Amino acid sequence: MVSQEHVSANLTRAQIIDAVRYSANLQIRKDIPGLVAFISRWCPDTHTVVCRWGEMTFSLESVALLLNLPVTGNLNIQLSEDEEKMRAIFLAKSKNFVRKENEKCFYGWWVSQWFPNELEPSQKSSTLHVAAFLALWLSTDIFHDGSGKKEIRQELMMIAIRLAKDVVLPIGSLFLGSLYSYLDHLVADMRVSNGYMKVDSYVHVAFLQAWLWEHFEKYAMKPLPSLPASWGGSRIL
């Protein structure tokens, strides 16, 4: 899809082309004990990590540099008449999903519905299909809420449609706000579990790990050789 010239041009104008490309190639080795120790110091009241030497927190600059997400622009998700029709198609398609006993992943079903093998390349790169892909990307790689439902939320469909139409939206700013919220919930869950219960929560671990490596030089692993620019220009790679 991204190899199609007009799709690449639209995503470039929307300032998300690099973020989309790196998402497909990012593999981060996670230091679970280190992450747990770091997250346990998160203070929901101040949205900072409290350390012996003071406080620190994530910034929009970190999001822009590591994830290549736009942090400026207006959150304009007012849909035109044509865009409302696209959203109606998404909602109608979603209603066809019937959860079976062993079928728990809405994402896989979404891909099978929008990108079957017999679909022509020109169809895959239509604005409707690009928006369908972006809705999936936003749900899985940017704003996964960890609810276990693995379903694409309606508000993300609206954002995906606007991005597919090359509109710049402050996705990075939304990501940072969601990160604060997820960390708040995660710390609350850790305290409730008191070390005796297993609690499933969600937080964007790849970003946290890369951010820690950048701020603590001796903690960081040796980076891999530079990858081709076509993989995305994000420093997180």
mmCIF file of C-alpha atoms in Angstrom:
data_model
loop_
_atom_site.group_PDB
_atom_site.id
_atom_site.type_symbol
_atom_site.label_atom_id
_atom_site.label_comp_id
_atom_site.label_asym_id
_atom_site.label_seq_id
_atom_site.Cartn_x
_atom_site.Cartn_y
_atom_site.Cartn_z
ATOM 1 C CA MET A 1 0.000 0.000 0.000
ATOM 2 C CA VAL A 2 2.699 2.486 0.993
ATOM 3 C CA SER A 3 4.556 1.710 -2.238
ATOM 4 C CA GLN A 4 1.686 3.300 -4.166
ATOM 5 C CA GLU A 5 2.838 6.814 -5.048
ATOM 6 C CA HIS A 6 -0.380 8.665 -4.249
ATOM 7 C CA VAL A 7 -0.836 6.796 -0.938
ATOM 8 C CA SER A 8 2.734 7.578 0.081
ATOM 9 C CA ALA A 9 2.207 11.226 -0.890
ATOM 10 C CA ASN A 10 -0.974 11.488 1.208
ATOM 11 C CA LEU A 11 0.633 9.900 4.275
ATOM 12 C CA THR A 12 3.676 12.136 3.823
ATOM 13 C CA ARG A 13 1.458 15.225 3.824
ATOM 14 C CA ALA A 14 -0.285 13.852 6.933
ATOM 15 C CA GLN A 15 3.230 13.532 8.483
ATOM 16 C CA ILE A 16 2.824 9.865 9.456
ATOM 17 C CA ILE A 17 4.635 8.021 6.636
ATOM 18 C CA ASP A 18 7.771 7.284 8.722
ATOM 19 C CA ALA A 19 5.722 6.235 11.747
ATOM 20 C CA VAL A 20 3.753 3.774 9.613
ATOM 21 C CA ARG A 21 6.934 2.332 8.080
ATOM 22 C CA TYR A 22 8.822 1.841 11.330
ATOM 23 C CA SER A 23 5.795 0.186 12.969
ATOM 24 C CA ALA A 24 6.159 -2.706 10.534
ATOM 25 C CA ASN A 25 9.832 -3.249 11.365
ATOM 26 C CA LEU A 26 10.286 -2.317 15.014
ATOM 27 C CA GLN A 27 11.563 -5.027 17.343
ATOM 28 C CA ILE A 28 12.554 -3.968 20.858
ATOM 29 C CA ARG A 29 14.190 -6.226 23.421
ATOM 30 C CA LYS A 30 12.381 -5.549 26.676
ATOM 31 C CA ASP A 31 14.062 -5.409 30.079
ATOM 32 C CA ILE A 32 11.039 -6.385 32.162
ATOM 33 C CA PRO A 33 12.624 -5.953 35.644
ATOM 34 C CA GLY A 34 13.939 -2.538 34.628
ATOM 35 C CA LEU A 35 10.585 -1.450 33.251
ATOM 36 C CA VAL A 36 8.737 -2.628 36.361
ATOM 37 C CA ALA A 37 11.178 -0.759 38.607
ATOM 38 C CA PHE A 38 10.760 2.379 36.494
ATOM 39 C CA ILE A 39 6.950 2.224 36.285
ATOM 40 C CA SER A 40 6.661 1.633 40.043
ATOM 41 C CA ARG A 41 8.082 5.144 40.496
ATOM 42 C CA TRP A 42 5.375 6.776 38.342
ATOM 43 C CA CYS A 43 3.313 9.336 40.273
ATOM 44 C CA PRO A 44 -0.240 9.759 38.874
ATOM 45 C CA ASP A 45 -0.697 13.060 40.720
ATOM 46 C CA THR A 46 2.187 14.806 38.925
ATOM 47 C CA HIS A 47 2.623 12.534 35.863
ATOM 48 C CA THR A 48 6.311 12.268 36.642
ATOM 49 C CA VAL A 49 8.723 9.521 37.625
ATOM 50 C CA VAL A 50 10.087 10.203 41.104
ATOM 51 C CA CYS A 51 13.743 9.199 41.476
ATOM 52 C CA ARG A 52 16.331 9.781 44.186
ATOM 53 C CA TRP A 53 17.821 12.704 42.233
ATOM 54 C CA GLY A 54 14.493 14.338 41.384
ATOM 55 C CA GLU A 55 11.661 13.957 38.885
ATOM 56 C CA MET A 56 11.549 13.247 35.164
ATOM 57 C CA THR A 57 8.830 12.690 32.584
ATOM 58 C CA PHE A 58 8.122 12.206 28.894
ATOM 59 C CA SER A 59 7.825 15.180 26.567
ATOM 60 C CA LEU A 60 6.306 15.909 23.174
ATOM 61 C CA GLU A 61 9.860 16.241 21.864
ATOM 62 C CA SER A 62 10.565 12.620 22.847
ATOM 63 C CA VAL A 63 7.412 11.449 21.059
ATOM 64 C CA ALA A 64 8.309 13.415 17.925
ATOM 65 C CA LEU A 65 11.911 12.190 17.817
ATOM 66 C CA LEU A 66 11.379 8.551 18.772
ATOM 67 C CA LEU A 67 8.041 7.782 17.123
ATOM 68 C CA ASN A 68 8.002 10.401 14.331
ATOM 69 C CA LEU A 69 4.426 11.323 15.188
ATOM 70 C CA PRO A 70 3.204 14.887 14.511
ATOM 71 C CA VAL A 71 2.677 16.892 17.687
ATOM 72 C CA THR A 72 1.273 20.072 16.140
ATOM 73 C CA GLY A 73 -1.910 20.848 14.264
ATOM 74 C CA ASN A 74 -5.562 21.067 15.187
ATOM 75 C CA LEU A 75 -7.607 18.032 16.184
ATOM 76 C CA ASN A 76 -10.009 18.603 13.316
ATOM 77 C CA ILE A 77 -12.047 15.416 12.948
ATOM 78 C CA GLN A 78 -15.179 17.098 11.629
ATOM 79 C CA LEU A 79 -16.113 14.796 8.744
ATOM 80 C CA SER A 80 -17.430 15.919 5.394
ATOM 81 C CA GLU A 81 -20.449 14.255 3.795
ATOM 82 C CA ASP A 82 -18.245 11.864 1.800
ATOM 83 C CA GLU A 83 -16.174 11.057 4.889
ATOM 84 C CA GLU A 84 -19.313 10.347 6.895
ATOM 85 C CA LYS A 85 -20.284 7.824 4.219
ATOM 86 C CA MET A 86 -16.892 6.137 4.665
ATOM 87 C CA ARG A 87 -17.424 6.000 8.429
ATOM 88 C CA ALA A 88 -20.891 4.509 7.894
ATOM 89 C CA ILE A 89 -19.329 1.785 5.732
ATOM 90 C CA PHE A 90 -16.815 0.984 8.493
ATOM 91 C CA LEU A 91 -19.524 0.779 11.147
ATOM 92 C CA ALA A 92 -21.739 -1.389 8.940
ATOM 93 C CA LYS A 93 -18.831 -3.728 8.212
ATOM 94 C CA SER A 94 -18.001 -3.969 11.927
ATOM 95 C CA LYS A 95 -21.517 -5.155 12.736
ATOM 96 C CA ASN A 96 -20.904 -8.249 10.594
ATOM 97 C CA PHE A 97 -18.324 -9.518 13.055
ATOM 98 C CA VAL A 98 -19.741 -12.356 15.153
ATOM 99 C CA ARG A 99 -17.472 -13.515 17.944
ATOM 100 C CA LYS A 100 -17.216 -17.294 18.055
ATOM 101 C CA GLU A 101 -15.995 -19.452 20.895
ATOM 102 C CA ASN A 102 -12.365 -19.624 19.727
ATOM 103 C CA GLU A 103 -12.332 -16.345 17.794
ATOM 104 C CA LYS A 104 -11.092 -13.518 19.970
ATOM 105 C CA CYS A 105 -9.232 -11.204 17.588
ATOM 106 C CA PHE A 106 -11.249 -8.572 15.763
ATOM 107 C CA TYR A 107 -8.071 -7.281 14.128
ATOM 108 C CA GLY A 108 -7.515 -10.450 12.088
ATOM 109 C CA TRP A 109 -11.113 -10.384 10.914
ATOM 110 C CA TRP A 110 -10.771 -6.704 9.944
ATOM 111 C CA VAL A 111 -7.765 -7.507 7.731
ATOM 112 C CA SER A 112 -9.560 -10.438 6.072
ATOM 113 C CA GLN A 113 -12.539 -8.215 5.279
ATOM 114 C CA TRP A 114 -10.643 -5.257 3.846
ATOM 115 C CA PHE A 115 -7.639 -6.974 2.300
ATOM 116 C CA PRO A 116 -8.629 -10.372 0.859
ATOM 117 C CA ASN A 117 -6.090 -12.037 -1.431
ATOM 118 C CA GLU A 118 -8.165 -11.437 -4.560
ATOM 119 C CA LEU A 119 -8.249 -7.657 -4.062
ATOM 120 C CA GLU A 120 -6.549 -5.699 -6.845
ATOM 121 C CA PRO A 121 -3.597 -3.426 -5.889
ATOM 122 C CA SER A 122 -5.519 -0.376 -7.110
ATOM 123 C CA GLN A 123 -8.407 -1.278 -4.801
ATOM 124 C CA LYS A 124 -6.092 -1.728 -1.826
ATOM 125 C CA SER A 125 -4.796 1.799 -2.289
ATOM 126 C CA SER A 126 -8.208 3.467 -2.451
ATOM 127 C CA THR A 127 -8.894 6.106 0.211
ATOM 128 C CA LEU A 128 -11.410 3.804 1.879
ATOM 129 C CA HIS A 129 -8.913 0.955 2.177
ATOM 130 C CA VAL A 130 -6.110 3.266 3.308
ATOM 131 C CA ALA A 131 -8.413 4.541 6.061
ATOM 132 C CA ALA A 132 -9.257 0.941 7.012
ATOM 133 C CA PHE A 133 -5.542 0.183 7.302
ATOM 134 C CA LEU A 134 -4.860 3.339 9.345
ATOM 135 C CA ALA A 135 -7.710 2.487 11.724
ATOM 136 C CA LEU A 136 -5.994 -0.841 12.344
ATOM 137 C CA TRP A 137 -2.569 0.827 12.722
ATOM 138 C CA LEU A 138 -3.861 3.366 15.226
ATOM 139 C CA SER A 139 -5.597 0.622 17.222
ATOM 140 C CA THR A 140 -2.672 -1.798 17.382
ATOM 141 C CA ASP A 141 0.463 0.376 17.355
ATOM 142 C CA ILE A 142 -0.506 3.781 18.755
ATOM 143 C CA PHE A 143 -3.649 3.762 20.930
ATOM 144 C CA HIS A 144 -4.135 0.133 21.976
ATOM 145 C CA ASP A 145 -6.199 0.433 25.162
ATOM 146 C CA GLY A 146 -5.373 -3.014 26.514
ATOM 147 C CA SER A 147 -9.044 -3.773 27.115
ATOM 148 C CA GLY A 148 -8.691 -7.261 25.644
ATOM 149 C CA LYS A 149 -11.467 -6.598 23.122
ATOM 150 C CA LYS A 150 -8.964 -5.928 20.299
ATOM 151 C CA GLU A 151 -11.568 -3.911 18.458
ATOM 152 C CA ILE A 152 -11.205 -0.705 16.485
ATOM 153 C CA ARG A 153 -12.848 2.136 18.345
ATOM 154 C CA GLN A 154 -15.198 4.466 16.488
ATOM 155 C CA GLU A 155 -13.233 7.606 17.331
ATOM 156 C CA LEU A 156 -10.143 6.049 15.747
ATOM 157 C CA MET A 157 -12.096 5.412 12.549
ATOM 158 C CA MET A 158 -12.781 9.141 12.320
ATOM 159 C CA ILE A 159 -9.117 9.998 12.850
ATOM 160 C CA ALA A 160 -8.041 7.364 10.296
ATOM 161 C CA ILE A 161 -10.354 8.807 7.649
ATOM 162 C CA ARG A 162 -8.943 12.297 8.144
ATOM 163 C CA LEU A 163 -5.356 11.026 8.001
ATOM 164 C CA ALA A 164 -6.110 9.102 4.803
ATOM 165 C CA LYS A 165 -7.280 12.402 3.305
ATOM 166 C CA ASP A 166 -3.785 13.870 4.105
ATOM 167 C CA VAL A 167 -4.951 16.022 7.041
ATOM 168 C CA VAL A 168 -2.294 16.687 9.708
ATOM 169 C CA LEU A 169 -3.553 15.794 13.185
ATOM 170 C CA PRO A 170 -1.610 16.012 16.499
ATOM 171 C CA ILE A 171 -1.339 12.231 16.860
ATOM 172 C CA GLY A 172 1.800 12.573 18.988
ATOM 173 C CA SER A 173 0.033 14.815 21.477
ATOM 174 C CA LEU A 174 -2.845 12.339 21.734
ATOM 175 C CA PHE A 175 -0.339 9.507 22.189
ATOM 176 C CA LEU A 176 1.386 11.299 25.074
ATOM 177 C CA GLY A 177 -1.930 11.946 26.804
ATOM 178 C CA SER A 178 -2.920 8.295 26.439
ATOM 179 C CA LEU A 179 0.497 7.205 27.739
ATOM 180 C CA TYR A 180 -0.028 9.238 30.922
ATOM 181 C CA SER A 181 -3.479 7.692 31.335
ATOM 182 C CA TYR A 182 -2.257 4.119 30.777
ATOM 183 C CA LEU A 183 0.593 4.601 33.259
ATOM 184 C CA ASP A 184 -1.862 5.945 35.835
ATOM 185 C CA HIS A 185 -4.029 2.833 35.444
ATOM 186 C CA LEU A 186 -1.021 0.520 35.464
ATOM 187 C CA VAL A 187 0.347 1.931 38.718
ATOM 188 C CA ALA A 188 -3.101 1.727 40.294
ATOM 189 C CA ASP A 189 -3.363 -1.927 39.235
ATOM 190 C CA MET A 190 0.112 -2.692 40.598
ATOM 191 C CA ARG A 191 -0.843 -1.243 43.984
ATOM 192 C CA VAL A 192 -4.144 -3.136 44.127
ATOM 193 C CA SER A 193 -2.469 -6.431 43.226
ATOM 194 C CA ASN A 194 0.029 -5.909 46.085
ATOM 195 C CA GLY A 195 2.356 -8.443 44.500
ATOM 196 C CA TYR A 196 -0.100 -11.300 45.035
ATOM 197 C CA MET A 197 -2.389 -11.053 42.021
ATOM 198 C CA LYS A 198 -1.660 -10.987 38.306
ATOM 199 C CA VAL A 199 -3.146 -7.931 36.635
ATOM 200 C CA ASP A 200 -3.179 -7.275 32.884
ATOM 201 C CA SER A 201 -2.635 -3.644 31.936
ATOM 202 C CA TYR A 202 -1.348 -1.945 28.826
ATOM 203 C CA VAL A 203 1.391 0.602 28.204
ATOM 204 C CA HIS A 204 3.495 1.341 25.090
ATOM 205 C CA VAL A 205 6.551 -0.672 26.170
ATOM 206 C CA ALA A 206 8.632 -0.050 23.026
ATOM 207 C CA PHE A 207 8.507 3.709 23.550
ATOM 208 C CA LEU A 208 9.243 3.407 27.282
ATOM 209 C CA GLN A 209 12.228 1.117 26.680
ATOM 210 C CA ALA A 210 13.734 3.317 23.973
ATOM 211 C CA TRP A 211 13.151 6.436 26.079
ATOM 212 C CA LEU A 212 14.969 4.856 29.036
ATOM 213 C CA TRP A 213 17.889 3.818 26.841
ATOM 214 C CA GLU A 214 18.233 7.396 25.572
ATOM 215 C CA HIS A 215 18.216 8.875 29.072
ATOM 216 C CA PHE A 216 20.529 6.335 30.748
ATOM 217 C CA GLU A 217 23.590 5.790 28.573
ATOM 218 C CA LYS A 218 25.105 2.895 30.519
ATOM 219 C CA TYR A 219 21.730 1.143 30.617
ATOM 220 C CA ALA A 220 21.274 1.233 26.846
ATOM 221 C CA MET A 221 22.035 -1.720 24.625
ATOM 222 C CA LYS A 222 24.322 -1.362 21.625
ATOM 223 C CA PRO A 223 22.107 -0.213 18.718
ATOM 224 C CA LEU A 224 21.861 -2.191 15.521
ATOM 225 C CA PRO A 225 23.469 -0.808 12.356
ATOM 226 C CA SER A 226 21.396 1.847 10.645
ATOM 227 C CA LEU A 227 18.475 0.497 8.650
ATOM 228 C CA PRO A 228 17.513 1.723 5.162
ATOM 229 C CA ALA A 229 15.664 5.024 5.068
ATOM 230 C CA SER A 230 12.740 3.219 3.437
ATOM 231 C CA TRP A 231 12.100 1.523 6.790
ATOM 232 C CA GLY A 232 11.231 4.867 8.341
ATOM 233 C CA GLY A 233 13.382 7.647 9.681
ATOM 234 C CA SER A 234 12.529 7.265 13.350
ATOM 235 C CA ARG A 235 15.415 7.268 15.818
ATOM 236 C CA ILE A 236 13.730 4.397 17.686
ATOM 237 C CA LEU A 237 14.979 2.043 14.952
#
